[in-house]
Structure formats: structure tokens, C-alpha cells
PDB file of C-alpha atoms in Angstrom:
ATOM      1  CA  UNK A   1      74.562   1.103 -22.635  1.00 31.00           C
ATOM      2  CA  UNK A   2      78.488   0.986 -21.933  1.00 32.00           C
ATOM      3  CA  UNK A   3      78.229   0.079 -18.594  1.00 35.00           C
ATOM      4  CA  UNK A   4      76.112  -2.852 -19.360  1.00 35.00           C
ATOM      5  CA  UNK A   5      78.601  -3.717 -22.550  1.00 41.00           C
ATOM      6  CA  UNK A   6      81.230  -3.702 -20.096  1.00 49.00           C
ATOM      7  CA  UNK A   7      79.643  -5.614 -17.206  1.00 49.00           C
ATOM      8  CA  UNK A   8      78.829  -8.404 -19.398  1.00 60.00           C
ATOM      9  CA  UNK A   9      82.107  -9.175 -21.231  1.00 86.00           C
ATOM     10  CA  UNK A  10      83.225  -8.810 -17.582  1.00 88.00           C
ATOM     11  CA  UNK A  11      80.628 -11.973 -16.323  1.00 91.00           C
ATOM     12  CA  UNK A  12      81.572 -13.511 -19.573  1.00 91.00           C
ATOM     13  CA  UNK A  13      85.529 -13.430 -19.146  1.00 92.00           C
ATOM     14  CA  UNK A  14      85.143 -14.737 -15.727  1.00 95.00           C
ATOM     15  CA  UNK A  15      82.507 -17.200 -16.651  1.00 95.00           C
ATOM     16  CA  UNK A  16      85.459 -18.641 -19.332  1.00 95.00           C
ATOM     17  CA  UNK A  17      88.338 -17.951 -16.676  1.00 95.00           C
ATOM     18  CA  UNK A  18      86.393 -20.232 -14.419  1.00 96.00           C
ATOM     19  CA  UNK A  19      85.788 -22.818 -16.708  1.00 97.00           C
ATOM     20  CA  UNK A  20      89.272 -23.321 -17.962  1.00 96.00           C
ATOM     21  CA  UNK A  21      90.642 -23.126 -13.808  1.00 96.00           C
ATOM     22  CA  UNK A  22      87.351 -25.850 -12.932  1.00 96.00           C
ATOM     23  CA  UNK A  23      88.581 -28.012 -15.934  1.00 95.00           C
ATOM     24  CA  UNK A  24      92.253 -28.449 -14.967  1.00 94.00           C
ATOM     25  CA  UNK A  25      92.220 -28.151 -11.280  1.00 94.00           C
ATOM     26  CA  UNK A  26      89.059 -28.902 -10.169  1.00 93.00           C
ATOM     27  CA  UNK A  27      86.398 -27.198  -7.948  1.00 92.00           C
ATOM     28  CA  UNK A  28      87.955 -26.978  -4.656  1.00 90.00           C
ATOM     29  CA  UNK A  29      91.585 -26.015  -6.168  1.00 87.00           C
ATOM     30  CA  UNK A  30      90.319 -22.201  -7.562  1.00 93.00           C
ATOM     31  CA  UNK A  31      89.467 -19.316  -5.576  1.00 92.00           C
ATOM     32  CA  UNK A  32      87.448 -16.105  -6.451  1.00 93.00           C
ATOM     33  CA  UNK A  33      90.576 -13.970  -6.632  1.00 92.00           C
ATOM     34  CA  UNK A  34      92.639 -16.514  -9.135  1.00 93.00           C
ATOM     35  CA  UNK A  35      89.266 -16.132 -11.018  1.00 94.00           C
ATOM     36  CA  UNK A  36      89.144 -12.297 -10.973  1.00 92.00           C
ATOM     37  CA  UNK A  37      92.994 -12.756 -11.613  1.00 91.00           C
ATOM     38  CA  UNK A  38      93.601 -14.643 -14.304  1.00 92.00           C
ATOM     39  CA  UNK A  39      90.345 -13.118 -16.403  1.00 90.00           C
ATOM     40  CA  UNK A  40      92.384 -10.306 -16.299  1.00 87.00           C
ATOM     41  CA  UNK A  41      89.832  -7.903 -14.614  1.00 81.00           C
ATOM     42  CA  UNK A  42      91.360  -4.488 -12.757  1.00 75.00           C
ATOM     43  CA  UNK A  43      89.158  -5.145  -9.747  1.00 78.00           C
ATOM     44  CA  UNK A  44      90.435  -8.653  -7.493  1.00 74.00           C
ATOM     45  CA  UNK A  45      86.899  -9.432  -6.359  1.00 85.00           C
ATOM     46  CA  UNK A  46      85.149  -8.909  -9.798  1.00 89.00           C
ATOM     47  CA  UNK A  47      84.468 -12.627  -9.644  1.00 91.00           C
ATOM     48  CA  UNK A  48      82.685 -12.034  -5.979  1.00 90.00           C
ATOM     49  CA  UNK A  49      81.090  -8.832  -7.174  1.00 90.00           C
ATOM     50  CA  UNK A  50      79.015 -10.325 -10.216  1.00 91.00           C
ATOM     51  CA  UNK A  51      78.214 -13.981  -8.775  1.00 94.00           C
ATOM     52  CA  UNK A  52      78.802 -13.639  -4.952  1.00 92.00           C
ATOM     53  CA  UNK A  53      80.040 -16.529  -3.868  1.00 94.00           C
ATOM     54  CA  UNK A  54      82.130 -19.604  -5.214  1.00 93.00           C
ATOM     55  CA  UNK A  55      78.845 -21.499  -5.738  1.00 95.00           C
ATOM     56  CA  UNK A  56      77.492 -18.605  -7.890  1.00 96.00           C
ATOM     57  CA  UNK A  57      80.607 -19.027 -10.239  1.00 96.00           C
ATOM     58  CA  UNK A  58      79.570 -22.771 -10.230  1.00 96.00           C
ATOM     59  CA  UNK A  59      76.055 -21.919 -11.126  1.00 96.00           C
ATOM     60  CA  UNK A  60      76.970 -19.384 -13.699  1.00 96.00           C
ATOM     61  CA  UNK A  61      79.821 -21.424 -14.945  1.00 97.00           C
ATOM     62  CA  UNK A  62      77.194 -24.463 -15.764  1.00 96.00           C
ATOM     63  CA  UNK A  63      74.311 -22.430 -16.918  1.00 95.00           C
ATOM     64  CA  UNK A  64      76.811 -21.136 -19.839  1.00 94.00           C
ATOM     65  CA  UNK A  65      77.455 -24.672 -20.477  1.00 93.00           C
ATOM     66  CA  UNK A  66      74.026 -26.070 -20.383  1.00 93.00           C
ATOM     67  CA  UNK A  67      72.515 -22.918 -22.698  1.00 91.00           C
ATOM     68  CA  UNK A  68      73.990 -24.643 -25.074  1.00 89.00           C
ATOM     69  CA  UNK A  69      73.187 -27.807 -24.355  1.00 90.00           C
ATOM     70  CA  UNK A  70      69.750 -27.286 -23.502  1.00 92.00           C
ATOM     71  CA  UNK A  71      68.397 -26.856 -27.553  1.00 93.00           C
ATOM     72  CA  UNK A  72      69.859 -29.871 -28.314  1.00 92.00           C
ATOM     73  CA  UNK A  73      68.523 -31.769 -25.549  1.00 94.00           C
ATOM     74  CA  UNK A  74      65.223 -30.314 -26.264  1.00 95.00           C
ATOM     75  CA  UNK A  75      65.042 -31.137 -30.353  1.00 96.00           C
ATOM     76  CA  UNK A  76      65.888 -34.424 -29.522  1.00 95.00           C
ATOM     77  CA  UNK A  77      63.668 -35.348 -26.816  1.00 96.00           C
ATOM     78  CA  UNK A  78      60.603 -33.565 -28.778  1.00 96.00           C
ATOM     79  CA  UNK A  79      61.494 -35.783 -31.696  1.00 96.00           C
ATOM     80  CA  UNK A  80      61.909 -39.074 -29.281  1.00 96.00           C
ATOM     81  CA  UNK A  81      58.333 -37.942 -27.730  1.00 95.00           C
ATOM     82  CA  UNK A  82      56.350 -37.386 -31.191  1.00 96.00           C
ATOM     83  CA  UNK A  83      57.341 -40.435 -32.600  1.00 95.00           C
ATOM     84  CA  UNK A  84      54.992 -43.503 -32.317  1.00 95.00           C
ATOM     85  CA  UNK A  85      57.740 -46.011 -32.001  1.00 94.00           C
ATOM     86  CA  UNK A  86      61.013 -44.665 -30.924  1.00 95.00           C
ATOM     87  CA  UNK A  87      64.241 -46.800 -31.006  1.00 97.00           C
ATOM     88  CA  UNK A  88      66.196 -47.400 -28.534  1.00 97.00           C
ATOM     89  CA  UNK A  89      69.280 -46.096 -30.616  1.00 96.00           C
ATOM     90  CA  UNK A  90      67.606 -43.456 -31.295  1.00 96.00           C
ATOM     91  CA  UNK A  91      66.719 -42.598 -27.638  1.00 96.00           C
ATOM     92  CA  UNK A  92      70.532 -43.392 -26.648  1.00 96.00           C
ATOM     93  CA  UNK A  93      71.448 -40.333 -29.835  1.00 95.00           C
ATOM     94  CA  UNK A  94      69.344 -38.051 -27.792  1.00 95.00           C
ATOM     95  CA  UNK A  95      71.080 -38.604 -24.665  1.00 94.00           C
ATOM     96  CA  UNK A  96      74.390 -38.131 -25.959  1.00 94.00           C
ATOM     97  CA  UNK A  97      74.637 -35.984 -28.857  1.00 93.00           C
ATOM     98  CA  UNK A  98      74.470 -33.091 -26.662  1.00 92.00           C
ATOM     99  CA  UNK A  99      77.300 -33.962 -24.909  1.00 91.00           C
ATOM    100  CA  UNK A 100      79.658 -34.762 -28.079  1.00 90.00           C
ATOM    101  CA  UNK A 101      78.986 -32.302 -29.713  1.00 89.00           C
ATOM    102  CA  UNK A 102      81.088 -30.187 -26.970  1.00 89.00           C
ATOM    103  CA  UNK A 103      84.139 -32.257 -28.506  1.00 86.00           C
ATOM    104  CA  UNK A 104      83.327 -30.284 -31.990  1.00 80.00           C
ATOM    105  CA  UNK A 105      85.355 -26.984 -33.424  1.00 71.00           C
ATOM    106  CA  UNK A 106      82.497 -25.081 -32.940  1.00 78.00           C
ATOM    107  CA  UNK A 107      82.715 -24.977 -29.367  1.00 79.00           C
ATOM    108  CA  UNK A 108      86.452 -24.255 -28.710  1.00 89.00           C
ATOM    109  CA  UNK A 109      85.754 -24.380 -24.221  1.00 93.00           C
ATOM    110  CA  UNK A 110      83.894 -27.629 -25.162  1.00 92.00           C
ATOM    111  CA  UNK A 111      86.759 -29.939 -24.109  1.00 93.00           C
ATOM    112  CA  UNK A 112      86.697 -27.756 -20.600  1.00 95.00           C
ATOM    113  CA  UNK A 113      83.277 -27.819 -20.773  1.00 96.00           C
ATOM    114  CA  UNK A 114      83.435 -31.397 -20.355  1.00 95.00           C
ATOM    115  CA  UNK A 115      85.971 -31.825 -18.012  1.00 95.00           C
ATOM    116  CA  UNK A 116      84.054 -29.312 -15.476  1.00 96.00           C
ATOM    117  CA  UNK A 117      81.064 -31.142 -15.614  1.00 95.00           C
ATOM    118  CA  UNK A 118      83.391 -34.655 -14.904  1.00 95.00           C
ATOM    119  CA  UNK A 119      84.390 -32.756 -11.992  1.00 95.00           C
ATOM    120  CA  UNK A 120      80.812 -31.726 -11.033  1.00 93.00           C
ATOM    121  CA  UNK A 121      79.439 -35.100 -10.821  1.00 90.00           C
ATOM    122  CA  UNK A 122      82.179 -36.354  -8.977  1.00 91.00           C
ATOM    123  CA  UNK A 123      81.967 -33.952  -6.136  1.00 88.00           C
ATOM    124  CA  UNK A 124      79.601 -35.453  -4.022  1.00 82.00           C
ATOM    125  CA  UNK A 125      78.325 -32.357  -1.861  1.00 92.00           C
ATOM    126  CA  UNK A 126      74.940 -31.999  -1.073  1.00 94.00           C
ATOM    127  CA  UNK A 127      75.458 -28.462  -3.015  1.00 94.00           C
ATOM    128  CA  UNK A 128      76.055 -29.589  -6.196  1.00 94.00           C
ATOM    129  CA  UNK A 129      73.857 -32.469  -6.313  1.00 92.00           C
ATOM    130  CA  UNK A 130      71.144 -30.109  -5.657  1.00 93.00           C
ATOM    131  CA  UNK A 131      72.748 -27.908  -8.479  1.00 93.00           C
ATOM    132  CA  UNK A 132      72.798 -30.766 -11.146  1.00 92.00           C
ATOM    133  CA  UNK A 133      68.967 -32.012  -9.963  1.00 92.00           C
ATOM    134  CA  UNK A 134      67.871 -28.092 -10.431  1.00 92.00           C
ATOM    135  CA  UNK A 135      69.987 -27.802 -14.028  1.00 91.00           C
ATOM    136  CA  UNK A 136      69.178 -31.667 -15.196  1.00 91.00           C
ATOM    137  CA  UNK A 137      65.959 -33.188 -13.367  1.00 92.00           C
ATOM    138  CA  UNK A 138      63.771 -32.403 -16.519  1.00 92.00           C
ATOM    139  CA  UNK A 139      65.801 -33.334 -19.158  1.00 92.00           C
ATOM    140  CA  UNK A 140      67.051 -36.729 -17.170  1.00 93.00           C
ATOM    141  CA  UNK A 141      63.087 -37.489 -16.509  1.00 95.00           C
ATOM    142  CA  UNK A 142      62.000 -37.252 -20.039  1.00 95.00           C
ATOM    143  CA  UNK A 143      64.743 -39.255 -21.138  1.00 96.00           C
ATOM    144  CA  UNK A 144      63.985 -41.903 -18.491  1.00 96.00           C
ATOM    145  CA  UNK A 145      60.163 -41.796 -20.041  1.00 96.00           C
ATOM    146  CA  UNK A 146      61.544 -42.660 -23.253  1.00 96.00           C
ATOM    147  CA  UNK A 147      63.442 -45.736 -21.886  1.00 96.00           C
ATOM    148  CA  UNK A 148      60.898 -46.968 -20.286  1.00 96.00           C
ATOM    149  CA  UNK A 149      58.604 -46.500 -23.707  1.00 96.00           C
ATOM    150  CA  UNK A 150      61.278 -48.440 -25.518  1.00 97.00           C
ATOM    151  CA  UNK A 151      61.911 -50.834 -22.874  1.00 96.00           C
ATOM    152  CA  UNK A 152      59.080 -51.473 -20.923  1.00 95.00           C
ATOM    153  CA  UNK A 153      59.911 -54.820 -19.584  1.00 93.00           C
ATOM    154  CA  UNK A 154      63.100 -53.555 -17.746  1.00 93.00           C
ATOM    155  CA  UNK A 155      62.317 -53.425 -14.048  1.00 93.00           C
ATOM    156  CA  UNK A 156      61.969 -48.835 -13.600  1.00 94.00           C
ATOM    157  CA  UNK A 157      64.360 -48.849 -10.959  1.00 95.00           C
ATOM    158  CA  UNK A 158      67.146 -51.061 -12.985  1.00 94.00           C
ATOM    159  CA  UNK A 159      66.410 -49.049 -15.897  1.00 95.00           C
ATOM    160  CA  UNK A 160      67.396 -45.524 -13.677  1.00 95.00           C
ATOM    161  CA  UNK A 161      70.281 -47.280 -12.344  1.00 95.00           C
ATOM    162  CA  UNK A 162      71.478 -47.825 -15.779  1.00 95.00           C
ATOM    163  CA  UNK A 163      70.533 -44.823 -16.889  1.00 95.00           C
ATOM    164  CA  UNK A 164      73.079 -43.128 -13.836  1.00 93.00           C
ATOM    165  CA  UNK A 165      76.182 -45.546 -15.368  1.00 94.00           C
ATOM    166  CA  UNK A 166      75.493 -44.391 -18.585  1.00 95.00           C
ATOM    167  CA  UNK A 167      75.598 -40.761 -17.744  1.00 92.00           C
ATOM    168  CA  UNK A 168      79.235 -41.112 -15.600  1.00 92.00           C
ATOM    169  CA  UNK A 169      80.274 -43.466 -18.681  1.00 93.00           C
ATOM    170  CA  UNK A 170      79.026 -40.556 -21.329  1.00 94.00           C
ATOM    171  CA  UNK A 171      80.708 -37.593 -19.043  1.00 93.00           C
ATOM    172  CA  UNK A 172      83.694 -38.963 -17.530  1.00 93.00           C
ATOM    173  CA  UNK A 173      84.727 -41.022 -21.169  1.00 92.00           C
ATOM    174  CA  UNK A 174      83.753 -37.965 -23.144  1.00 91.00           C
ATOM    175  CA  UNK A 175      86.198 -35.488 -20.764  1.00 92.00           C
ATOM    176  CA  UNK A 176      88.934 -38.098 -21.017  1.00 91.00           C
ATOM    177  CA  UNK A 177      88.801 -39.171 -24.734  1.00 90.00           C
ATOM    178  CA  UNK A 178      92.177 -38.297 -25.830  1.00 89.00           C
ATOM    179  CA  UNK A 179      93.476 -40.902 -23.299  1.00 92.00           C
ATOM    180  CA  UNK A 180      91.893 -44.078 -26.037  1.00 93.00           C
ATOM    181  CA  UNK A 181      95.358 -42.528 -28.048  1.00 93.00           C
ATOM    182  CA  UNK A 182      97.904 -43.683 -25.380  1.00 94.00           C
ATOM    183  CA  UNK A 183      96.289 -46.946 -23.772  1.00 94.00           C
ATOM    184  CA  UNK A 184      98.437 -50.190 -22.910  1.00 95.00           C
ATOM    185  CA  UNK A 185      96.830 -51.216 -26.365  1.00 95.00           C
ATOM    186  CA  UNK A 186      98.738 -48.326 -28.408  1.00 96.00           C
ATOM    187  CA  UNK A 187      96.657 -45.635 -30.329  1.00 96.00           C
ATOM    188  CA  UNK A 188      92.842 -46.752 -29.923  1.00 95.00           C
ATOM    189  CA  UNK A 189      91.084 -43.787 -30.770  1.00 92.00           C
ATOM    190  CA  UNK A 190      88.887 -44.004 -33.869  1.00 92.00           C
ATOM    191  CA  UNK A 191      87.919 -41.460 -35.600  1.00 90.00           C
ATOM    192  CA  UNK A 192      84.870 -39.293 -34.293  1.00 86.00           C
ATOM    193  CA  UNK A 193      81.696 -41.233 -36.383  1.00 89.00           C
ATOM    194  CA  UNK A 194      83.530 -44.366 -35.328  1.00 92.00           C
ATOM    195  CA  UNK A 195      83.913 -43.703 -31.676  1.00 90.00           C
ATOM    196  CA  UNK A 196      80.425 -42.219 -31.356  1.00 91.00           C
ATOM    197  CA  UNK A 197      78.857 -45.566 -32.921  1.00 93.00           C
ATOM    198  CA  UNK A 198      81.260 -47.601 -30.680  1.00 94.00           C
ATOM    199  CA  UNK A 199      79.934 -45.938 -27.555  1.00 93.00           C
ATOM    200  CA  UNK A 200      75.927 -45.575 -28.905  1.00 94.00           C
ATOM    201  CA  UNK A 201      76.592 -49.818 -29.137  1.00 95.00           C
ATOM    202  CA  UNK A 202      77.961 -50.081 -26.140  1.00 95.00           C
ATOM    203  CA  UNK A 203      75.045 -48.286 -24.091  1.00 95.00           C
ATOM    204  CA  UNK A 204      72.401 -49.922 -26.019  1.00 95.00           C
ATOM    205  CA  UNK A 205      73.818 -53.220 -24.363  1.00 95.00           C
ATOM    206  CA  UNK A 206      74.045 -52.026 -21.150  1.00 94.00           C
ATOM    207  CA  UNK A 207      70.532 -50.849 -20.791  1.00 95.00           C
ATOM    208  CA  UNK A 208      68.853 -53.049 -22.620  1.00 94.00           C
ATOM    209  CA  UNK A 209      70.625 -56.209 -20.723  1.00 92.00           C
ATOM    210  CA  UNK A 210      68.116 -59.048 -19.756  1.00 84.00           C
ATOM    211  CA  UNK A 211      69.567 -60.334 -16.478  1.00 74.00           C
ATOM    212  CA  UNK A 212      69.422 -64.170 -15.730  1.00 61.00           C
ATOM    213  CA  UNK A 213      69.179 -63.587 -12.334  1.00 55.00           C
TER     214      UNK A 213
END
């Protein structure tokens, strides 16, 4: 029982080692051994020994982040799904409550948390895109159903375009928020209730936008 004690907090200290490295440097600018070296492991290729490869890290790193995610996702699409006339605020909530909530106490990586998954989506490899589909693909779909419900006269393929803004806008804005306190406008940044509102109003317009053209 030990040994498997051990090996966990072993995963779990590199799993939060490579989180923290992802979240300032990026995904190219950490190797296994910094990993295996900075958790503070005696062995040098711990990291390579319990995920195998830098993409296994990756993997692990996001299915940490996304356990947690995942409930929240899932209690809010349910709700969006059993009720006869869902909002379009209320589908918008869904979609980015999850994410927020990262920003809370609760989660003290979340801020990393965030700022790894800005840096997933911006890698462009055919890797990780693969990665995200495998991780997201469900969630994303069943969200897209709901637009649609709410909006049905939104062309499907505009909607999904929209839909792929509004995700960059939610992850990138969300990873940088603390920048809204130092913009050419002075201090910005509302407080939390405030700022989530602001961006739940902004969305709404953006998707539910009827084009003149």
C-alpha cells in the first residue's frame, strides 16, 4: 500500500510541477528532467517513468485539470438539456462557469490551470488538437445543441464559428485577467460578479448577432 502512496504523490507532484512550468513558459520551453527536477523527485526521469513521454505529461497535466472541470460542465449542461426553454444566458453560464471558477480560492493552481490551457489552444499541432477534440468534443457538442435550441435561426456553421471565438475569448481573457488592472485606461478590473456579468453580456451579443449581410 506504500508503494502505491508513494507513486501517486509522485504523479501528483509532477502533474503540479508541470502545470506551474506549462503556465509560465509554455509547452515547448519545459523538458521531462526540469519536470522531474523541480518536483523535487530523487530519480531525474520520474517524469518519463510515470507518463512516458512529454505528450503524456500534457495528457496527464489536462486530465487533472479537466476532472475538475468535467462535474461542472456536466450539472450544467444536464440542467440546460432538461429544461423546456433554456435561455441563452443561461446556456452562455454553462459554458463558462467552469472555467471561472478556476479563478476562485478553492483552486489555488487554477490561475495556472488557465494559463496552460491558453497555451494549449494556441499551439496549433496536430497533437494537441487531437488532445483537446479527445478531452472536449462532448462537452463542446452538447453545448453547440443548446445554441442551436436557443437560437435556431442562426445559420449552424456561424453559430460554431462563434462558438470557437467565444471559447479563445473565455480562455485566453480568463488566463490574462489581471492585465484589465493595468490597461492604457488605468485600473479596469471590476470586481468578480461584475466582470463575470460583463463578459456573460458580451458573449450573448456576439452569438446571438443578426448579420445584415
Amino acid at each position: 500500500m506504500s508503494r502505491v502512496s508513494n507513486g501517486e504523490s509522485t504523479r501528483q507532484k509532477i502533474l503540479l510541477t508541470a502545470l506551474d512550468l506549462y503556465s509560465q513558459k509554455g509547452l515547448e520551453g519545459v523538458s521531462l528532467r526540469t519536470i522531474s527536477a523541480e518536483s523535487g523527485t530523487r530519480n531525474s526521469a520520474a517524469a518519463h517513468y510515470h507518463f512516458g513521454n512529454r505528450l503524456g505529461v500534457i495528457e496527464g497535466v489536462l486530465s487533472m485539470v479537466t476532472d475538475h472541470l468535467r462535474p461542472q460542465f456536466e450539472a450544467g449542461i444536464a440542467t440546460l438539456e432538461q429544461c423546456p426553454e433554456p435561455t441563452l444566458r443561461n446556456v452562455v453560464k454553462a459554458l463558462a462557469v467552469p472555467y471561472l471558477s478556476l479563478l476562485s480560492s478553492r483552486y489555488p493552481w487554477g490561475p495556472s490551470a488557465l494559463r496552460f490551457m491558453a497555451h494549449l489552444h494556441a499551439d496549433n499541432t496536430p497533437e494537441i488538437i487531437r488532445l483537446l477534440n479527445r478531452h472536449f468534443r462532448v462537452e463542446i457538442e452538447r453545448i453547440e445543441g443548446q445554441l442551436h435550441r436557443v437560437l435556431p435561426d442562426v445559420a449552424r456553421n456561424t453559430l460554431r464559428v462563434r462558438l470557437a471565438f467565444t471559447f479563445v475569448s473565455l480562455i485566453h481573457g480568463a488566463a490574462e485577467i489581471d492585465l484589465l488592472a493595468n490597461t492604457p485606461f488605468g485600473n479596469i478590473r471590476p470586481d468578480d460578479a461584475t466582470l463575470f456579468d460583463h463578459f456573460v453580456d458580451f458573449v450573448e451579443g456576439g452569438l446571438s448577432f443578426r448579420s445584415a449581410i
